[in-house]
């Protein structure tokens, strides 16, 4: 492949061979196996208990005791049923898609579900620990042979035009929201709070690679900002579709969608065969108005 990707099925081996310094940084964690989750044991930090209680929603295979997580992943990993919905949605909208890019892949919650649907999935993260978790977790879900991992800052990867000559059918990202404090303000400012860059810069960087983009964002995101960034970067006629995503009746976040194939998807049911989920996407959004968001209810 020429470029420096680590194949998830031999992540440790390639890291050691090609990036020894990085491997040395990760080695203590590999040796003491401290990121491996023993499902029945509560995390040491009491602030994580609420996430641990719902751990089987994060990874249904967590009881295998083969799932790996960091402190940050407990509160930022996308619950499996939601990640599965995203993958099924893309599959329904772009049936012949081959390549998906997950920009902040974290522990692989989304990467793994995409790899269940598509032959090639790239995962990018600026945390070696997270990449290691993704690789390990992908093994549990038996999709590690379809996942290629790239270590680095997204800004730098973009500057190097790393994905420019790869035909990426869809980009997905659940960027860092800044931790559980994201709800402290009524409205989440997507320009100043989103990490590692605001929504305008992030979307701009992604549009250079693919026109089909999905972002999983805080439930209190400023929808006016989504509207204006769409207009600014894609023109007055462009559309951004926003769905509210619920799980067990509880609102988890919003998903912002760009690209004709995704936005104009009419059917309204993505046939999520595994989870028997359906989507209510009746409201296509027009960027001229405050975006009316439709609801995607995991319980529907
Ligand atoms: P939450 O709001 O912390 O939990 O995260 P919950 O159960 O809705 O809590 P409550 O406050 O309503 O009681 C909900 C979901 O949002 C998580 O499962 C993650 O998928 C996602 N999420 C939360 N945070 C803090 C982040 C984050 O910083 N980054 C990313 N990418 N996702 C996050």
mmCIF file of C-alpha atoms and ligand atoms in Angstrom:
data_model
loop_
_atom_site.group_PDB
_atom_site.id
_atom_site.type_symbol
_atom_site.label_atom_id
_atom_site.label_comp_id
_atom_site.label_asym_id
_atom_site.label_seq_id
_atom_site.Cartn_x
_atom_site.Cartn_y
_atom_site.Cartn_z
ATOM 1 C CA UNK A 1 0.000 0.000 0.000
ATOM 2 C CA UNK A 2 3.058 2.276 0.165
ATOM 3 C CA UNK A 3 1.693 4.473 2.898
ATOM 4 C CA UNK A 4 2.192 3.906 6.572
ATOM 5 C CA UNK A 5 -0.950 2.136 7.675
ATOM 6 C CA UNK A 6 -1.000 -0.551 10.315
ATOM 7 C CA UNK A 7 -3.182 -3.471 9.411
ATOM 8 C CA UNK A 8 -5.389 -4.215 12.424
ATOM 9 C CA UNK A 9 -4.731 -7.947 12.293
ATOM 10 C CA UNK A 10 -1.001 -7.455 12.920
ATOM 11 C CA UNK A 11 -0.968 -4.053 14.583
ATOM 12 C CA UNK A 12 1.566 -4.837 17.308
ATOM 13 C CA UNK A 13 3.903 -6.596 14.916
ATOM 14 C CA UNK A 14 3.954 -3.815 12.277
ATOM 15 C CA UNK A 15 4.229 -1.131 14.916
ATOM 16 C CA UNK A 16 7.264 -2.863 16.388
ATOM 17 C CA UNK A 17 8.837 -3.416 12.987
ATOM 18 C CA UNK A 18 8.170 -0.037 11.404
ATOM 19 C CA UNK A 19 7.801 2.410 14.298
ATOM 20 C CA UNK A 20 9.904 1.085 17.138
ATOM 21 C CA UNK A 21 9.721 4.254 19.251
ATOM 22 C CA UNK A 22 5.957 4.208 19.133
ATOM 23 C CA UNK A 23 5.973 0.542 20.008
ATOM 24 C CA UNK A 24 8.171 1.225 23.033
ATOM 25 C CA UNK A 25 5.645 3.802 24.229
ATOM 26 C CA UNK A 26 2.862 1.277 24.026
ATOM 27 C CA UNK A 27 4.855 -1.698 25.269
ATOM 28 C CA UNK A 28 4.143 -1.312 29.017
ATOM 29 C CA UNK A 29 0.407 -1.292 28.343
ATOM 30 C CA UNK A 30 0.721 -4.306 26.092
ATOM 31 C CA UNK A 31 2.825 -6.174 28.629
ATOM 32 C CA UNK A 32 0.600 -5.607 31.648
ATOM 33 C CA UNK A 33 -2.561 -5.882 29.529
ATOM 34 C CA UNK A 34 -4.051 -3.060 31.579
ATOM 35 C CA UNK A 35 -6.464 -1.833 28.911
ATOM 36 C CA UNK A 36 -8.279 -5.141 28.734
ATOM 37 C CA UNK A 37 -11.737 -4.950 30.284
ATOM 38 C CA UNK A 38 -12.819 -7.589 32.746
ATOM 39 C CA UNK A 39 -16.503 -7.085 32.197
ATOM 40 C CA UNK A 40 -17.636 -7.922 35.746
ATOM 41 C CA UNK A 41 -15.141 -5.487 37.354
ATOM 42 C CA UNK A 42 -16.193 -1.863 37.804
ATOM 43 C CA UNK A 43 -13.649 0.703 36.569
ATOM 44 C CA UNK A 44 -11.579 2.242 39.357
ATOM 45 C CA UNK A 45 -12.889 5.757 38.635
ATOM 46 C CA UNK A 46 -16.430 6.176 40.077
ATOM 47 C CA UNK A 47 -17.312 8.744 37.378
ATOM 48 C CA UNK A 48 -17.187 5.867 34.904
ATOM 49 C CA UNK A 49 -19.665 3.647 36.753
ATOM 50 C CA UNK A 50 -22.651 4.918 34.784
ATOM 51 C CA UNK A 51 -20.962 3.966 31.522
ATOM 52 C CA UNK A 52 -19.896 0.594 32.917
ATOM 53 C CA UNK A 53 -23.502 -0.218 33.893
ATOM 54 C CA UNK A 54 -24.403 0.053 30.212
ATOM 55 C CA UNK A 55 -21.199 -1.573 28.984
ATOM 56 C CA UNK A 56 -23.033 -4.224 26.940
ATOM 57 C CA UNK A 57 -24.617 -1.388 24.940
ATOM 58 C CA UNK A 58 -21.153 -0.156 24.058
ATOM 59 C CA UNK A 59 -19.796 -3.520 22.993
ATOM 60 C CA UNK A 60 -22.197 -6.459 23.000
ATOM 61 C CA UNK A 61 -19.162 -8.764 23.170
ATOM 62 C CA UNK A 62 -17.715 -7.130 26.268
ATOM 63 C CA UNK A 63 -18.417 -10.230 28.357
ATOM 64 C CA UNK A 64 -15.827 -12.058 26.271
ATOM 65 C CA UNK A 65 -13.281 -10.112 28.366
ATOM 66 C CA UNK A 66 -11.449 -9.396 25.120
ATOM 67 C CA UNK A 67 -12.526 -5.762 24.738
ATOM 68 C CA UNK A 68 -9.963 -3.009 25.328
ATOM 69 C CA UNK A 69 -10.784 0.513 26.540
ATOM 70 C CA UNK A 70 -9.070 3.589 27.903
ATOM 71 C CA UNK A 71 -10.570 5.995 30.434
ATOM 72 C CA UNK A 72 -11.668 8.333 27.616
ATOM 73 C CA UNK A 73 -13.263 5.553 25.612
ATOM 74 C CA UNK A 74 -15.745 4.737 28.367
ATOM 75 C CA UNK A 75 -17.574 8.005 27.741
ATOM 76 C CA UNK A 76 -16.837 8.549 24.075
ATOM 77 C CA UNK A 77 -17.270 5.214 22.338
ATOM 78 C CA UNK A 78 -20.412 5.085 20.182
ATOM 79 C CA UNK A 79 -22.926 2.532 21.498
ATOM 80 C CA UNK A 80 -22.952 -0.512 19.249
ATOM 81 C CA UNK A 81 -26.562 -0.270 18.086
ATOM 82 C CA UNK A 82 -25.976 3.329 16.978
ATOM 83 C CA UNK A 83 -22.712 2.471 15.225
ATOM 84 C CA UNK A 84 -24.474 -0.411 13.529
ATOM 85 C CA UNK A 85 -27.211 1.952 12.368
ATOM 86 C CA UNK A 86 -24.625 4.300 10.829
ATOM 87 C CA UNK A 87 -23.029 1.426 8.925
ATOM 88 C CA UNK A 88 -26.383 0.101 7.726
ATOM 89 C CA UNK A 89 -27.449 3.585 6.713
ATOM 90 C CA UNK A 90 -24.370 4.032 4.533
ATOM 91 C CA UNK A 91 -24.826 0.572 3.085
ATOM 92 C CA UNK A 92 -28.444 1.405 2.169
ATOM 93 C CA UNK A 93 -27.515 4.778 0.641
ATOM 94 C CA UNK A 94 -24.335 3.729 -1.185
ATOM 95 C CA UNK A 95 -24.756 -0.006 -1.789
ATOM 96 C CA UNK A 96 -21.592 -0.369 -3.865
ATOM 97 C CA UNK A 97 -19.337 1.536 -1.442
ATOM 98 C CA UNK A 98 -15.993 -0.128 -0.837
ATOM 99 C CA UNK A 99 -13.957 2.218 1.344
ATOM 100 C CA UNK A 100 -14.947 4.006 4.552
ATOM 101 C CA UNK A 101 -12.749 6.348 6.566
ATOM 102 C CA UNK A 102 -13.367 6.749 10.314
ATOM 103 C CA UNK A 103 -11.403 9.840 11.267
ATOM 104 C CA UNK A 104 -11.351 9.660 15.069
ATOM 105 C CA UNK A 105 -11.695 5.928 15.435
ATOM 106 C CA UNK A 106 -11.203 5.757 19.225
ATOM 107 C CA UNK A 107 -11.849 2.210 20.412
ATOM 108 C CA UNK A 108 -13.252 1.124 17.074
ATOM 109 C CA UNK A 109 -16.957 1.171 17.947
ATOM 110 C CA UNK A 110 -17.837 2.626 14.548
ATOM 111 C CA UNK A 111 -14.871 1.228 12.621
ATOM 112 C CA UNK A 112 -15.871 -2.311 13.542
ATOM 113 C CA UNK A 113 -19.495 -1.877 12.480
ATOM 114 C CA UNK A 114 -18.374 -0.366 9.172
ATOM 115 C CA UNK A 115 -15.984 -3.266 8.682
ATOM 116 C CA UNK A 116 -18.901 -5.651 9.077
ATOM 117 C CA UNK A 117 -20.485 -3.981 6.032
ATOM 118 C CA UNK A 118 -17.602 -2.815 3.840
ATOM 119 C CA UNK A 119 -14.415 -4.483 2.603
ATOM 120 C CA UNK A 120 -11.983 -1.733 3.549
ATOM 121 C CA UNK A 121 -12.159 0.631 6.513
ATOM 122 C CA UNK A 122 -9.474 3.124 7.507
ATOM 123 C CA UNK A 123 -9.304 4.249 11.118
ATOM 124 C CA UNK A 124 -7.318 7.318 12.137
ATOM 125 C CA UNK A 125 -6.461 8.424 15.666
ATOM 126 C CA UNK A 126 -3.873 10.494 17.456
ATOM 127 C CA UNK A 127 -3.755 8.070 20.343
ATOM 128 C CA UNK A 128 -1.683 4.918 20.012
ATOM 129 C CA UNK A 129 -3.674 3.444 22.887
ATOM 130 C CA UNK A 130 -6.890 3.984 20.957
ATOM 131 C CA UNK A 131 -5.485 2.392 17.825
ATOM 132 C CA UNK A 132 -4.372 -0.568 19.896
ATOM 133 C CA UNK A 133 -7.876 -0.835 21.384
ATOM 134 C CA UNK A 134 -9.426 -0.701 17.908
ATOM 135 C CA UNK A 135 -7.123 -3.446 16.668
ATOM 136 C CA UNK A 136 -7.811 -5.670 19.676
ATOM 137 C CA UNK A 137 -11.578 -5.050 19.604
ATOM 138 C CA UNK A 138 -11.716 -5.718 15.865
ATOM 139 C CA UNK A 139 -10.274 -9.164 16.561
ATOM 140 C CA UNK A 140 -13.149 -9.923 18.934
ATOM 141 C CA UNK A 141 -15.597 -8.986 16.166
ATOM 142 C CA UNK A 142 -13.528 -10.894 13.589
ATOM 143 C CA UNK A 143 -13.176 -7.927 11.237
ATOM 144 C CA UNK A 144 -9.521 -7.062 11.858
ATOM 145 C CA UNK A 145 -8.586 -8.215 8.346
ATOM 146 C CA UNK A 146 -10.633 -5.335 6.862
ATOM 147 C CA UNK A 147 -9.233 -2.501 8.950
ATOM 148 C CA UNK A 148 -6.179 -0.301 8.272
ATOM 149 C CA UNK A 149 -5.067 2.085 11.005
ATOM 150 C CA UNK A 150 -3.234 5.366 10.698
ATOM 151 C CA UNK A 151 -1.601 7.108 13.641
ATOM 152 C CA UNK A 152 -1.471 10.890 13.628
ATOM 153 C CA UNK A 153 -3.093 14.271 14.028
ATOM 154 C CA UNK A 154 -5.893 14.800 11.548
ATOM 155 C CA UNK A 155 -4.569 18.294 10.709
ATOM 156 C CA UNK A 156 -1.204 16.847 9.763
ATOM 157 C CA UNK A 157 -2.662 13.936 7.834
ATOM 158 C CA UNK A 158 -4.731 16.429 5.836
ATOM 159 C CA UNK A 159 -1.766 18.698 5.226
ATOM 160 C CA UNK A 160 0.129 15.697 3.866
ATOM 161 C CA UNK A 161 -2.873 14.851 1.651
ATOM 162 C CA UNK A 162 -2.648 11.320 2.922
ATOM 163 C CA UNK A 163 -6.014 10.145 1.663
ATOM 164 C CA UNK A 164 -6.057 12.204 -1.528
ATOM 165 C CA UNK A 165 -5.359 9.301 -3.878
ATOM 166 C CA UNK A 166 -7.604 6.834 -2.073
ATOM 167 C CA UNK A 167 -11.149 6.565 -3.335
ATOM 168 C CA UNK A 168 -13.027 7.059 -0.073
ATOM 169 C CA UNK A 169 -16.775 6.476 -0.500
ATOM 170 C CA UNK A 170 -17.777 7.953 2.825
ATOM 171 C CA UNK A 171 -16.106 9.658 5.777
ATOM 172 C CA UNK A 172 -17.458 9.107 9.242
ATOM 173 C CA UNK A 173 -16.302 10.899 12.376
ATOM 174 C CA UNK A 174 -17.285 11.145 15.991
ATOM 175 C CA UNK A 175 -14.774 13.839 16.944
ATOM 176 C CA UNK A 176 -13.864 14.508 20.583
ATOM 177 C CA UNK A 177 -16.569 16.680 22.118
ATOM 178 C CA UNK A 178 -14.404 17.729 25.045
ATOM 179 C CA UNK A 179 -15.591 15.092 27.514
ATOM 180 C CA UNK A 180 -18.759 14.798 29.609
ATOM 181 C CA UNK A 181 -18.819 18.571 30.247
ATOM 182 C CA UNK A 182 -20.269 19.090 26.790
ATOM 183 C CA UNK A 183 -23.725 19.447 28.342
ATOM 184 C CA UNK A 184 -22.753 22.247 30.704
ATOM 185 C CA UNK A 185 -23.965 24.863 28.229
ATOM 186 C CA UNK A 186 -27.436 24.774 26.705
ATOM 187 C CA UNK A 187 -26.029 25.110 23.217
ATOM 188 C CA UNK A 188 -22.824 23.419 22.141
ATOM 189 C CA UNK A 189 -20.679 25.704 19.995
ATOM 190 C CA UNK A 190 -19.367 23.561 17.161
ATOM 191 C CA UNK A 191 -16.721 26.101 16.199
ATOM 192 C CA UNK A 192 -15.058 26.548 19.576
ATOM 193 C CA UNK A 193 -15.639 23.285 21.476
ATOM 194 C CA UNK A 194 -15.163 20.537 18.942
ATOM 195 C CA UNK A 195 -11.673 18.983 18.990
ATOM 196 C CA UNK A 196 -9.181 19.200 17.358
ATOM 197 C CA UNK A 197 -10.770 21.896 15.170
ATOM 198 C CA UNK A 198 -14.066 23.675 14.665
ATOM 199 C CA UNK A 199 -16.787 22.421 12.371
ATOM 200 C CA UNK A 200 -15.841 24.658 9.423
ATOM 201 C CA UNK A 201 -12.239 23.521 9.320
ATOM 202 C CA UNK A 202 -13.189 19.910 9.945
ATOM 203 C CA UNK A 203 -15.814 19.751 7.219
ATOM 204 C CA UNK A 204 -13.531 21.575 4.794
ATOM 205 C CA UNK A 205 -10.747 19.069 5.413
ATOM 206 C CA UNK A 206 -13.099 16.167 4.821
ATOM 207 C CA UNK A 207 -14.686 17.557 1.661
ATOM 208 C CA UNK A 208 -11.272 17.354 0.001
ATOM 209 C CA UNK A 209 -11.457 13.586 0.381
ATOM 210 C CA UNK A 210 -15.124 12.678 -0.088
ATOM 211 C CA UNK A 211 -18.449 14.424 -0.592
ATOM 212 C CA UNK A 212 -20.248 11.903 1.603
ATOM 213 C CA UNK A 213 -19.721 12.813 5.239
ATOM 214 C CA UNK A 214 -21.347 11.790 8.503
ATOM 215 C CA UNK A 215 -20.556 13.449 11.836
ATOM 216 C CA UNK A 216 -21.819 12.212 15.203
ATOM 217 C CA UNK A 217 -22.170 15.312 17.369
ATOM 218 C CA UNK A 218 -23.498 16.429 20.768
ATOM 219 C CA UNK A 219 -27.257 16.462 21.204
ATOM 220 C CA UNK A 220 -27.129 20.173 22.088
ATOM 221 C CA UNK A 221 -25.143 21.121 18.955
ATOM 222 C CA UNK A 222 -25.868 24.523 17.458
ATOM 223 C CA UNK A 223 -27.884 23.610 14.373
ATOM 224 C CA UNK A 224 -27.560 27.143 13.018
ATOM 225 C CA UNK A 225 -23.832 26.556 12.741
ATOM 226 C CA UNK A 226 -24.472 23.393 10.734
ATOM 227 C CA UNK A 227 -26.710 25.399 8.476
ATOM 228 C CA UNK A 228 -24.228 28.201 7.907
ATOM 229 C CA UNK A 229 -21.208 25.951 7.419
ATOM 230 C CA UNK A 230 -23.144 23.997 4.794
ATOM 231 C CA UNK A 231 -23.978 27.196 2.943
ATOM 232 C CA UNK A 232 -20.461 28.549 3.293
ATOM 233 C CA UNK A 233 -18.644 25.473 2.041
ATOM 234 C CA UNK A 234 -21.125 23.918 -0.348
ATOM 235 C CA UNK A 235 -23.245 26.767 -1.633
ATOM 236 C CA UNK A 236 -26.775 28.061 -1.168
ATOM 237 C CA UNK A 237 -28.494 25.000 -2.590
ATOM 238 C CA UNK A 238 -26.593 22.469 -0.534
ATOM 239 C CA UNK A 239 -28.270 20.387 2.115
ATOM 240 C CA UNK A 240 -27.284 18.984 5.435
ATOM 241 C CA UNK A 241 -29.515 16.398 6.997
ATOM 242 C CA UNK A 242 -29.683 16.100 10.763
ATOM 243 C CA UNK A 243 -31.063 13.181 12.716
ATOM 244 C CA UNK A 244 -31.457 12.967 16.444
ATOM 245 C CA UNK A 245 -30.266 9.607 17.664
ATOM 246 C CA UNK A 246 -31.856 7.878 20.615
ATOM 247 C CA UNK A 247 -31.054 4.651 22.380
ATOM 248 C CA UNK A 248 -33.494 3.073 24.826
ATOM 249 C CA UNK A 249 -35.564 6.256 24.665
ATOM 250 C CA UNK A 250 -32.569 8.348 25.681
ATOM 251 C CA UNK A 251 -31.214 11.014 23.332
ATOM 252 C CA UNK A 252 -27.537 10.256 22.683
ATOM 253 C CA UNK A 253 -26.518 12.751 20.036
ATOM 254 C CA UNK A 254 -27.223 14.176 16.622
ATOM 255 C CA UNK A 255 -25.860 13.002 13.353
ATOM 256 C CA UNK A 256 -25.122 15.516 10.595
ATOM 257 C CA UNK A 257 -25.037 14.182 7.068
ATOM 258 C CA UNK A 258 -23.730 15.675 3.820
ATOM 259 C CA UNK A 259 -23.573 14.306 0.272
ATOM 260 C CA UNK A 260 -26.391 13.695 -2.205
ATOM 261 C CA UNK A 261 -26.318 9.908 -1.897
ATOM 262 C CA UNK A 262 -26.831 10.156 1.859
ATOM 263 C CA UNK A 263 -29.041 13.233 2.093
ATOM 264 C CA UNK A 264 -31.430 12.241 -0.697
ATOM 265 C CA UNK A 265 -31.971 8.732 0.527
ATOM 266 C CA UNK A 266 -35.734 8.373 0.326
ATOM 267 C CA UNK A 267 -36.667 4.972 1.577
ATOM 268 C CA UNK A 268 -36.855 5.816 5.242
ATOM 269 C CA UNK A 269 -35.874 2.367 6.391
ATOM 270 C CA UNK A 270 -32.317 1.177 6.463
ATOM 271 C CA UNK A 271 -33.152 -2.438 7.166
ATOM 272 C CA UNK A 272 -30.791 -2.871 10.022
ATOM 273 C CA UNK A 273 -31.218 -6.586 9.910
ATOM 274 C CA UNK A 274 -29.244 -7.394 13.013
ATOM 275 C CA UNK A 275 -31.003 -5.002 15.297
ATOM 276 C CA UNK A 276 -34.250 -4.591 13.401
ATOM 277 C CA UNK A 277 -33.989 -0.826 13.624
ATOM 278 C CA UNK A 278 -35.629 1.705 11.337
ATOM 279 C CA UNK A 279 -35.085 5.362 10.672
ATOM 280 C CA UNK A 280 -37.477 8.239 10.337
ATOM 281 C CA UNK A 281 -35.828 10.502 7.835
ATOM 282 C CA UNK A 282 -38.852 12.355 6.544
ATOM 283 C CA UNK A 283 -37.414 15.821 7.141
ATOM 284 C CA UNK A 284 -34.812 16.726 4.654
ATOM 285 C CA UNK A 285 -33.152 19.848 5.799
ATOM 286 C CA UNK A 286 -32.732 23.062 3.949
ATOM 287 C CA UNK A 287 -29.782 25.105 5.058
ATOM 288 C CA UNK A 288 -31.718 28.352 4.631
ATOM 289 C CA UNK A 289 -33.835 27.620 7.674
ATOM 290 C CA UNK A 290 -32.899 26.514 11.103
ATOM 291 C CA UNK A 291 -32.368 22.883 10.394
ATOM 292 C CA UNK A 292 -35.403 20.841 11.369
ATOM 293 C CA UNK A 293 -34.013 17.616 12.715
ATOM 294 C CA UNK A 294 -35.793 14.334 12.407
ATOM 295 C CA UNK A 295 -35.586 11.596 14.978
ATOM 296 C CA UNK A 296 -33.912 8.295 14.722
ATOM 297 C CA UNK A 297 -35.091 6.232 17.635
ATOM 298 C CA UNK A 298 -33.179 3.034 18.325
ATOM 299 C CA UNK A 299 -36.307 1.668 19.974
ATOM 300 C CA UNK A 300 -38.559 2.431 17.028
HETATM 301 P P1 LIG B 1 -23.159 11.028 27.630
HETATM 302 O O1 LIG B 1 -24.016 12.198 27.398
HETATM 303 O O2 LIG B 1 -21.907 11.230 28.400
HETATM 304 O O3 LIG B 1 -23.941 9.848 28.272
HETATM 305 O O4 LIG B 1 -22.764 10.391 26.236
HETATM 306 P P2 LIG B 1 -25.473 9.682 28.575
HETATM 307 O O5 LIG B 1 -25.661 8.271 28.951
HETATM 308 O O6 LIG B 1 -26.285 10.185 27.439
HETATM 309 O O7 LIG B 1 -25.559 10.598 29.858
HETATM 310 P P3 LIG B 1 -26.567 11.591 30.478
HETATM 311 O O8 LIG B 1 -25.705 12.777 30.753
HETATM 312 O O9 LIG B 1 -27.683 11.911 29.527
HETATM 313 O O10 LIG B 1 -27.033 10.898 31.705
HETATM 314 C C1 LIG B 1 -23.696 9.862 25.302
HETATM 315 C C2 LIG B 1 -22.943 9.341 24.116
HETATM 316 O O11 LIG B 1 -22.359 10.436 23.449
HETATM 317 C C3 LIG B 1 -21.779 8.430 24.448
HETATM 318 O O12 LIG B 1 -22.171 7.103 24.529
HETATM 319 C C4 LIG B 1 -20.859 8.647 23.276
HETATM 320 O O13 LIG B 1 -21.264 7.884 22.181
HETATM 321 C C5 LIG B 1 -21.100 10.100 22.944
HETATM 322 N N1 LIG B 1 -20.081 10.965 23.571
HETATM 323 C C6 LIG B 1 -20.110 11.508 24.802
HETATM 324 N N2 LIG B 1 -18.999 12.249 24.976
HETATM 325 C C7 LIG B 1 -18.690 12.995 26.179
HETATM 326 C C8 LIG B 1 -18.259 12.208 23.855
HETATM 327 C C9 LIG B 1 -17.029 12.798 23.437
HETATM 328 O O14 LIG B 1 -16.354 13.555 24.140
HETATM 329 N N3 LIG B 1 -16.616 12.480 22.187
HETATM 330 C C10 LIG B 1 -17.356 11.677 21.374
HETATM 331 N N4 LIG B 1 -16.901 11.417 20.165
HETATM 332 N N5 LIG B 1 -18.502 11.115 21.738
HETATM 333 C C11 LIG B 1 -18.960 11.368 22.956
#
